[in-house]
Amino acid sequence: MKKTIAIHLTCAGLLFTSSFAVQADDGEFFDSGFLFRPGNQELPTDLSIFSHSNRVLPGPQQVKIIVNQRNFGEHTITFIPNEQANKDALPCFTLPLLQAIGIKTVMFPEHETQDNETCVDLSVLPAATYSFDASSATLTLSIPQIALDNAARGAVPMSLWNDGETSMWATYQLSHYRGTFKDNNVSKQSNNSTFFGLQAGFNVGAWRFRSNGSLYRTDGEQHWNFNENYVERDIPHWRSRIRFGDNTTTSTTFTSTRIRGVKLESDDSMLANSEQGYAPTVEGFANSTAKVTIRQNGNVMYTTMVAPGPFVINDLYAIPGGGDLEVEIEETNGHIVRYIQPYSILPSMLREGRWQYSASVGKYRAYSSDTDEPIVAQATFAHGLPAGVTLYGGTMISKNYFANSLGIALNLSDWGGLSADLIHSTAKDQDGERLSGYAMRVQYAKNLQTTGTNLRLFGYRYSSANYRDLSQILTKSQIFDPQNPSSAEDFYQSSRLWSKSHEYQASITQNLGEYGSLSASYSKIQFRNNMSASNSFNIGYGNSIGSISYYISYNSVSSAWQRRNNSVMLNISIPLEGTNSYAGYSYSRQTGGTYSHDATLSGSALENNALTYSVRAGRSKDNSSSGNNYYLSSSYRNSIGEISASAARMHKNTQTQISVSGSLVIDQGGILLGQHMNDTAIIVDAPGAANVQLASHPTIRTNSSGRALIPYASPYRENQVSLSPDYYNENVTLQRNHLTVVPTKGAIVVAYFETEAGRSELFTLKYQGKIVPFGAAIYDAEGERKAIIGPIGRLWLSGLIEVQKFTARWGTNGESRECSFTIDPVTLVGTTEDSNKELTCE
């Protein structure tokens, strides 16, 4: 039962004393005369112990504190005895605690004379109240706005940030792909490729040591890309981060450049309600089961298999810096679609007075051996001005290269957000020719809530003939002929070196209410030294009829690599009632008369949907043949990783893929295996509590030592960790099942759940042949109350490790009795949970 303290009004300052306001209620009265007394029980039962639900006793307790609906995490608070008898103990608010939960104290000079352990009287704060819920160990405060530290509002207090444990870790993803197809039904060809991605780290305090890379092997050729090695840490009071080693310059103004040196930049993820950064999303269209490979600057960053139809890939891991993405879609029949997907960011509208900055200096890291590697320095800034104006710009300097930029972003309120910037470059190319040019960029975004229209991004960029990026100046390679490339890498190298003249991007979604939703996107890159352009257009409409949903889309892609390819597709999805499965149908048709019909069954199975599956069968026709096609995929995830496999057959062509992923962490608790990590993680430690399911992460359970790895967490944000409330183990008892942790970026934080070792048993306690009455209190040898007798004399005790002596006390109206009994856990071994264990109290 919650207790509320009314805080009195006063005009005086914050006077600090050790007194507390009086509790409002006197508890509840229970008449024991209405209770059934088995065995002609002589003494009336004293139920005063139940006058206050979950009685709060004096002493330290770990509680969660919420101030004005903001969670300030877990704190250990000392509860002091109440001056009134039979009242709950009261929490002691100390000055350090008040400061930690965002209540102003420095504005009152009286606090300087107080000891840090002295209890502070909150009654001088107008209209302030607090309540404590013992059942959930939650202390809730309502504090007047004037008494709150505004700097702490909207963000998790820095005092709760946790740098985590000293630890080593590695996370991996290994996949192998094999495809066989016939060339014009004459010769059979095959392709094998293996991708191994590895991220490894070492944490010491706030320092993060990282090494990221990958191995891509295809048809006997292999490419190592282990060139991200660095050490970094955050600087909390500057809201910034510093990194030494392999870096990329900030891409908000100039094209991102790889360097090996040092970078200091602001980190908005430490701020309240700020953007968590930008990760590129790849959208595309597959006409059949296809392998999608994503490259950036020629390096393979991601590979996966997708089902027919439109796809979205939004889980790209740790792509360093910006830059256009090169997408390759390899269909089951061997047909390959390649195109460039540009992406950019509309600069954030900064609040008035806010700053963003980045400063980098280091040696240029080339993608090939025929490129110069001079020293590169770059500095960028953005500053929020009055009237919704943000000014931003920067400077880049290197050997034979100098560029500067200036831009403005406008918050147009009801008219959306608009930004425009100009970059001027002066350079000397490999032939010694001096070049001077400029690039202009305009971007716009708007969400019309009244009409349901979301113009997510519109961008236009024009580059003059002599404008150059730094990479174009430093690279010596000749531009490849895009009509006759010797390999896919030639195409990617060419696209990076071609001089762009125009770039367009647009994306819009329209919510039509009960009539569904409509979306469209378009992008184009026009090259100055190549007649061909890269184009991508997609439009789609989706809606539902009852529980049946459908989606119709049209997609068109063209590039310097190939002619235009147009596709249209229909998808229908039907949930199967009472199951976790869906049935579906899809139809697609593309340029050249290629078509396919497919029926699909997909869903999940096993406990907590740990197993997912998809089965598809249909008929299709391409340029050279027609026939049946099949597809099967399955994925299983548990506490130590994930394994998945897929197979597809289209006419006489096949594709298969198998992949495994997971991670390994080594800390003072030993070696721990887990699912694929995402840099910031949480270790659950509940000593001795084996096989506990994490309620917050259902596919994860603790190992035999009571430890488990949660592979991802939000840095500088509250992360809730919950254990299953119905966990039972006769040899260990969980003292709590919920914790909140706030890791810093890259931290591996331990969420420690206290456990009580020993057996837990249910007994029937008797005294002189009769059951001990309901409400009797049980005390251990040290006088600590351990339990209360329930109806019909039932008693539940936990933590039974060795021979222990207990005392039962009961009685009322001035009469009381007590008796003692001893429990030997050894004699309990082998008994069943349902057996009636009787104890005699003497």
Coordinates of C-alpha atoms in Angstrom, one line a residue, residues 406-775:
L406 CA 29.1 27.4 -46.0
G407 CA 25.5 26.6 -45.7
I408 CA 22.3 27.6 -44.0
A409 CA 19.4 25.4 -42.8
L410 CA 16.0 27.0 -42.1
N411 CA 13.2 25.7 -39.9
L412 CA 10.2 27.0 -41.9
S413 CA 7.7 25.8 -39.3
D414 CA 4.6 24.7 -41.2
W415 CA 6.5 24.8 -44.5
G416 CA 9.1 22.1 -43.4
G417 CA 12.9 22.2 -43.3
L418 CA 15.2 23.6 -46.0
S419 CA 18.9 23.7 -46.3
A420 CA 21.3 25.0 -49.0
D421 CA 25.1 25.0 -49.1
L422 CA 27.9 25.8 -51.4
I423 CA 31.3 24.1 -51.5
H424 CA 34.3 25.6 -53.4
S425 CA 37.3 23.5 -54.2
T426 CA 40.8 24.4 -55.6
A427 CA 43.1 21.6 -56.6
K428 CA 45.9 20.4 -58.8
D429 CA 45.3 17.1 -60.5
Q430 CA 47.7 14.3 -61.4
D431 CA 48.7 16.0 -64.6
G432 CA 49.5 19.3 -62.8
E433 CA 46.5 21.1 -64.1
R434 CA 44.9 23.6 -61.7
L435 CA 41.2 23.2 -61.2
S436 CA 38.7 25.4 -59.5
G437 CA 35.0 24.7 -59.2
Y438 CA 32.0 24.5 -56.9
A439 CA 29.2 22.2 -55.9
M440 CA 25.8 23.4 -54.8
R441 CA 23.3 21.4 -52.8
V442 CA 19.7 22.0 -51.8
Q443 CA 17.7 19.7 -49.6
Y444 CA 14.1 19.8 -48.3
A445 CA 12.0 17.7 -45.9
K446 CA 8.4 18.1 -44.8
N447 CA 5.7 16.1 -42.9
L448 CA 2.2 17.3 -43.6
Q449 CA 0.3 15.7 -40.7
T450 CA -3.0 17.1 -41.7
T451 CA -2.9 15.4 -45.1
G452 CA -0.8 12.4 -44.1
T453 CA 1.9 13.4 -46.5
N454 CA 5.6 12.8 -45.6
L455 CA 8.1 14.3 -48.0
R456 CA 10.9 12.4 -46.4
L457 CA 13.8 13.8 -48.5
F458 CA 14.3 15.9 -51.6
G459 CA 17.8 16.7 -52.7
Y460 CA 19.5 18.3 -55.6
R461 CA 23.2 18.8 -56.2
Y462 CA 25.0 20.5 -59.1
S463 CA 28.8 20.2 -59.6
S464 CA 30.7 22.5 -62.0
A465 CA 33.1 20.9 -64.5
N466 CA 36.2 21.6 -62.4
Y467 CA 34.9 20.7 -59.0
R468 CA 36.6 17.7 -57.5
D469 CA 36.4 15.7 -54.3
L470 CA 39.6 14.9 -52.6
S471 CA 39.5 11.2 -53.7
Q472 CA 39.2 12.2 -57.4
I473 CA 42.4 14.3 -57.1
L474 CA 44.5 11.7 -55.2
T475 CA 43.6 8.6 -57.3
K476 CA 45.9 7.9 -60.3
S477 CA 43.9 5.1 -61.9
Q478 CA 42.5 5.5 -65.3
I479 CA 38.7 5.6 -65.6
F480 CA 37.4 2.2 -66.9
D481 CA 35.1 1.9 -69.9
P482 CA 31.7 1.2 -68.3
Q483 CA 30.5 -0.5 -71.5
N484 CA 33.3 -3.1 -71.3
P485 CA 34.3 -3.6 -67.7
S486 CA 36.4 -6.6 -66.8
S487 CA 34.8 -7.0 -63.5
A488 CA 32.1 -5.6 -61.1
E489 CA 34.9 -3.9 -59.2
D490 CA 35.8 -2.0 -62.4
F491 CA 32.2 -0.6 -62.5
Y492 CA 32.4 0.5 -58.9
Q493 CA 35.8 2.1 -59.4
S494 CA 34.5 3.9 -62.4
S495 CA 31.4 5.2 -60.6
R496 CA 33.6 6.6 -57.9
L497 CA 35.9 8.5 -60.3
W498 CA 33.4 9.8 -62.8
S499 CA 32.7 13.5 -62.5
K500 CA 29.1 14.0 -61.4
S501 CA 27.2 16.9 -62.8
H502 CA 23.7 16.5 -61.3
E503 CA 22.2 14.4 -58.5
Y504 CA 18.5 14.1 -57.6
Q505 CA 16.8 12.4 -54.7
A506 CA 13.2 12.4 -53.7
S507 CA 11.0 10.2 -51.5
I508 CA 7.4 10.7 -50.5
T509 CA 4.7 8.7 -48.7
Q510 CA 1.0 9.5 -48.6
N511 CA -1.3 8.1 -45.9
L512 CA -4.8 7.6 -47.5
G513 CA -6.5 6.5 -44.3
E514 CA -8.9 3.6 -44.8
Y515 CA -7.8 3.6 -48.5
G516 CA -4.3 2.5 -47.6
S517 CA -1.0 4.3 -48.3
L518 CA 1.0 5.3 -51.4
S519 CA 4.8 5.8 -51.6
A520 CA 7.2 6.8 -54.3
S521 CA 11.0 7.4 -54.5
Y522 CA 13.3 8.6 -57.2
S523 CA 17.1 9.0 -57.5
K524 CA 19.3 10.0 -60.4
I525 CA 23.0 10.6 -60.9
Q526 CA 24.2 12.2 -64.1
F527 CA 27.9 11.9 -64.9
R528 CA 29.7 14.6 -66.8
N529 CA 32.2 12.3 -68.5
N530 CA 29.8 9.5 -69.3
M531 CA 26.6 9.7 -71.4
S532 CA 24.8 7.2 -69.2
A533 CA 23.1 8.0 -66.0
S534 CA 22.1 6.0 -63.0
N535 CA 18.4 6.1 -62.3
S536 CA 16.1 4.4 -59.8
F537 CA 12.3 4.8 -59.5
N538 CA 9.8 3.0 -57.3
I539 CA 6.1 3.5 -56.6
G540 CA 3.9 1.4 -54.4
Y541 CA 0.4 1.1 -53.0
G542 CA -0.6 -0.9 -50.0
N543 CA -3.9 -1.6 -48.2
S544 CA -5.8 -4.3 -46.4
I545 CA -9.2 -6.0 -46.6
G546 CA -10.0 -7.3 -43.2
S547 CA -7.0 -9.2 -42.0
I548 CA -5.7 -9.7 -45.6
S549 CA -3.1 -7.1 -46.7
Y550 CA -1.8 -6.5 -50.2
Y551 CA 0.9 -4.4 -51.9
I552 CA 1.3 -3.4 -55.5
S553 CA 4.6 -1.8 -56.8
Y554 CA 6.4 -0.7 -59.9
N555 CA 10.2 -0.5 -60.0
S556 CA 12.5 0.9 -62.7
V557 CA 16.3 0.7 -62.6
S558 CA 19.0 1.7 -65.1
S559 CA 22.7 2.5 -64.9
A560 CA 25.8 2.8 -66.9
W561 CA 26.2 -1.0 -66.4
Q562 CA 23.0 -2.0 -68.2
R563 CA 19.8 -1.0 -69.9
R564 CA 16.6 -0.1 -68.1
N565 CA 14.8 -2.9 -66.3
N566 CA 11.2 -2.4 -65.4
S567 CA 9.3 -4.6 -62.9
V568 CA 5.7 -4.8 -61.5
M569 CA 4.7 -6.9 -58.5
L570 CA 1.6 -7.9 -56.5
N571 CA 2.0 -9.3 -52.9
I572 CA -0.9 -10.7 -50.8
S573 CA -0.5 -11.8 -47.1
I574 CA -3.1 -13.7 -45.1
P575 CA -2.6 -14.5 -41.4
L576 CA -3.6 -18.0 -40.3
E577 CA -5.8 -17.6 -37.3
G578 CA -4.6 -19.3 -34.1
T579 CA -1.0 -19.7 -35.4
N580 CA 2.1 -17.6 -35.9
S581 CA 2.0 -18.3 -39.6
Y582 CA 1.1 -16.4 -42.8
A583 CA 0.1 -17.6 -46.2
G584 CA 0.8 -15.4 -49.2
Y585 CA 0.8 -15.1 -52.9
S586 CA 3.0 -13.0 -55.2
Y587 CA 3.1 -12.2 -58.9
S588 CA 5.8 -10.3 -60.7
R589 CA 6.5 -9.3 -64.3
Q590 CA 9.5 -7.5 -65.8
T591 CA 11.0 -6.3 -69.0
G592 CA 11.3 -9.0 -71.6
G593 CA 8.3 -11.0 -70.6
T594 CA 9.8 -12.5 -67.5
Y595 CA 7.1 -13.4 -64.9
S596 CA 6.6 -15.5 -61.8
H597 CA 3.7 -16.8 -59.7
D598 CA 4.5 -17.9 -56.1
A599 CA 2.6 -19.3 -53.1
T600 CA 4.2 -18.8 -49.7
L601 CA 3.9 -20.1 -46.1
S602 CA 6.0 -18.5 -43.4
G603 CA 5.9 -18.1 -39.7
S604 CA 7.6 -19.1 -36.4
A605 CA 7.6 -22.0 -34.1
L606 CA 9.1 -23.4 -30.8
E607 CA 9.2 -21.6 -27.5
N608 CA 9.3 -17.8 -27.9
N609 CA 9.3 -18.1 -31.7
A610 CA 13.0 -19.1 -31.7
L611 CA 12.6 -20.8 -35.0
T612 CA 11.4 -19.0 -38.1
Y613 CA 10.7 -20.5 -41.5
S614 CA 9.5 -19.7 -45.0
V615 CA 8.4 -22.1 -47.8
R616 CA 7.6 -21.0 -51.3
A617 CA 6.7 -22.7 -54.5
G618 CA 5.5 -21.4 -57.9
R619 CA 6.2 -21.2 -61.6
S620 CA 8.2 -18.7 -63.6
K621 CA 9.5 -17.7 -67.0
D622 CA 12.6 -15.8 -68.0
N623 CA 14.3 -15.0 -71.3
S624 CA 15.6 -18.5 -71.9
S625 CA 13.3 -21.0 -70.1
S626 CA 10.3 -21.6 -68.0
G627 CA 9.5 -24.0 -65.2
N628 CA 8.8 -24.5 -61.5
N629 CA 10.7 -22.8 -58.7
Y630 CA 11.0 -23.6 -55.1
Y631 CA 12.4 -21.8 -52.0
L632 CA 13.0 -22.9 -48.4
S633 CA 14.6 -21.0 -45.5
S634 CA 14.9 -21.4 -41.8
S635 CA 16.6 -19.7 -38.9
Y636 CA 17.0 -20.7 -35.3
R637 CA 18.2 -18.3 -32.5
N638 CA 19.1 -19.2 -28.9
S639 CA 21.2 -17.7 -26.2
I640 CA 24.6 -18.3 -27.9
G641 CA 23.9 -17.3 -31.5
E642 CA 21.9 -17.9 -34.6
I643 CA 22.1 -20.3 -37.5
S644 CA 20.2 -20.0 -40.7
A645 CA 20.0 -21.8 -44.1
S646 CA 18.2 -21.3 -47.3
A647 CA 17.9 -23.0 -50.7
A648 CA 16.2 -22.0 -53.9
R649 CA 15.7 -23.6 -57.3
M650 CA 14.5 -21.8 -60.4
H651 CA 14.1 -24.1 -63.5
K652 CA 17.6 -25.7 -63.6
N653 CA 19.4 -23.0 -61.5
T654 CA 20.0 -23.2 -57.8
Q655 CA 21.1 -21.0 -54.9
T656 CA 22.0 -22.1 -51.4
Q657 CA 23.3 -20.2 -48.4
I658 CA 24.1 -21.1 -44.8
S659 CA 25.2 -18.6 -42.2
V660 CA 26.0 -18.6 -38.5
S661 CA 26.6 -15.6 -36.2
G662 CA 27.3 -15.0 -32.5
S663 CA 29.7 -13.4 -30.1
L664 CA 32.1 -14.1 -27.2
V665 CA 32.8 -12.0 -24.2
I666 CA 35.6 -12.5 -21.6
D667 CA 35.4 -10.6 -18.3
Q668 CA 36.1 -11.2 -14.6
G669 CA 33.1 -13.7 -14.6
G670 CA 34.8 -15.9 -17.3
I671 CA 33.8 -16.7 -20.9
L672 CA 30.3 -16.0 -22.1
L673 CA 28.8 -16.8 -25.4
G674 CA 25.9 -14.9 -26.9
Q675 CA 24.1 -13.7 -30.0
H676 CA 25.6 -11.3 -32.5
M677 CA 26.6 -8.1 -30.6
N678 CA 26.2 -4.5 -31.6
D679 CA 29.1 -2.9 -29.7
T680 CA 27.1 -1.9 -26.6
A681 CA 25.9 -4.8 -24.6
I682 CA 24.6 -6.0 -21.2
I683 CA 25.7 -9.0 -19.2
V684 CA 23.0 -10.5 -16.9
D685 CA 24.5 -12.0 -13.8
A686 CA 22.2 -13.9 -11.4
P687 CA 24.6 -16.2 -9.5
G688 CA 23.5 -19.8 -9.5
A689 CA 20.2 -19.1 -11.2
A690 CA 20.6 -21.3 -14.3
N691 CA 18.2 -21.4 -17.2
V692 CA 16.3 -18.2 -16.3
Q693 CA 14.5 -16.8 -19.3
L694 CA 14.9 -13.1 -19.9
A695 CA 11.4 -11.6 -20.1
S696 CA 12.8 -8.6 -21.9
H697 CA 14.6 -10.8 -24.5
P698 CA 12.6 -14.1 -24.8
T699 CA 15.1 -16.0 -26.9
I700 CA 17.9 -15.6 -24.3
R701 CA 18.3 -17.7 -21.1
T702 CA 21.0 -17.7 -18.4
N703 CA 23.7 -20.4 -18.6
S704 CA 24.6 -22.9 -15.9
S705 CA 26.3 -20.1 -13.9
G706 CA 23.4 -17.7 -14.1
R707 CA 24.9 -15.5 -16.7
A708 CA 23.6 -14.3 -20.1
L709 CA 24.5 -11.8 -22.8
I710 CA 22.0 -9.2 -24.1
P711 CA 23.8 -8.4 -27.4
Y712 CA 22.5 -4.8 -27.9
A713 CA 21.7 -1.8 -25.8
S714 CA 21.0 1.9 -26.3
P715 CA 23.9 4.0 -25.1
Y716 CA 23.1 6.9 -22.7
R717 CA 19.6 5.7 -22.5
E718 CA 17.7 3.6 -19.9
N719 CA 17.7 -0.1 -20.8
Q720 CA 15.2 -2.3 -19.0
V721 CA 16.3 -5.8 -18.1
S722 CA 13.7 -8.2 -16.7
L723 CA 13.9 -11.9 -15.7
S724 CA 11.0 -14.2 -15.9
P725 CA 8.8 -13.8 -12.8
D726 CA 7.7 -17.5 -12.7
Y727 CA 11.3 -18.8 -12.3
Y728 CA 11.6 -21.7 -9.8
N729 CA 14.7 -23.4 -8.6
E730 CA 14.7 -25.2 -5.3
N731 CA 18.3 -24.4 -4.6
V732 CA 18.4 -20.6 -5.4
T733 CA 15.9 -17.8 -5.1
L734 CA 15.9 -14.5 -7.1
Q735 CA 15.7 -11.5 -4.8
R736 CA 14.5 -9.3 -7.7
N737 CA 13.7 -9.7 -11.4
H738 CA 14.0 -6.2 -12.9
L739 CA 16.9 -3.7 -13.3
T740 CA 17.6 -0.6 -15.2
V741 CA 21.1 0.1 -16.6
V742 CA 22.5 3.1 -18.6
P743 CA 25.6 2.1 -20.6
T744 CA 27.9 4.5 -22.3
K745 CA 28.7 3.9 -26.0
G746 CA 30.6 0.6 -26.4
A747 CA 30.3 -0.4 -22.8
I748 CA 29.5 -3.9 -21.6
V749 CA 27.5 -3.3 -18.4
V750 CA 26.7 -6.0 -15.8
A751 CA 23.1 -6.1 -14.6
Y752 CA 23.6 -7.9 -11.2
F753 CA 20.6 -9.7 -9.8
E754 CA 21.0 -10.7 -6.2
T755 CA 20.1 -14.3 -5.4
E756 CA 19.8 -16.2 -2.2
A757 CA 21.4 -19.6 -2.3
G758 CA 19.8 -22.5 -0.6
R759 CA 16.7 -24.6 -0.8
S760 CA 13.2 -23.2 -0.9
E761 CA 10.5 -25.2 0.7
L762 CA 6.8 -25.1 1.8
F763 CA 6.0 -26.5 5.3
T764 CA 3.1 -27.0 7.6
L765 CA 4.1 -25.7 11.1
K766 CA 2.4 -27.2 14.2
Y767 CA 2.5 -26.4 17.9
Q768 CA 1.3 -28.9 20.5
G769 CA -0.5 -30.8 17.8
K770 CA -2.3 -27.8 16.3
I771 CA -1.3 -25.6 13.4
V772 CA 0.4 -22.3 14.3
P773 CA -2.1 -19.6 13.7
F774 CA -2.4 -17.4 10.6
G775 CA -0.3 -14.2 10.9

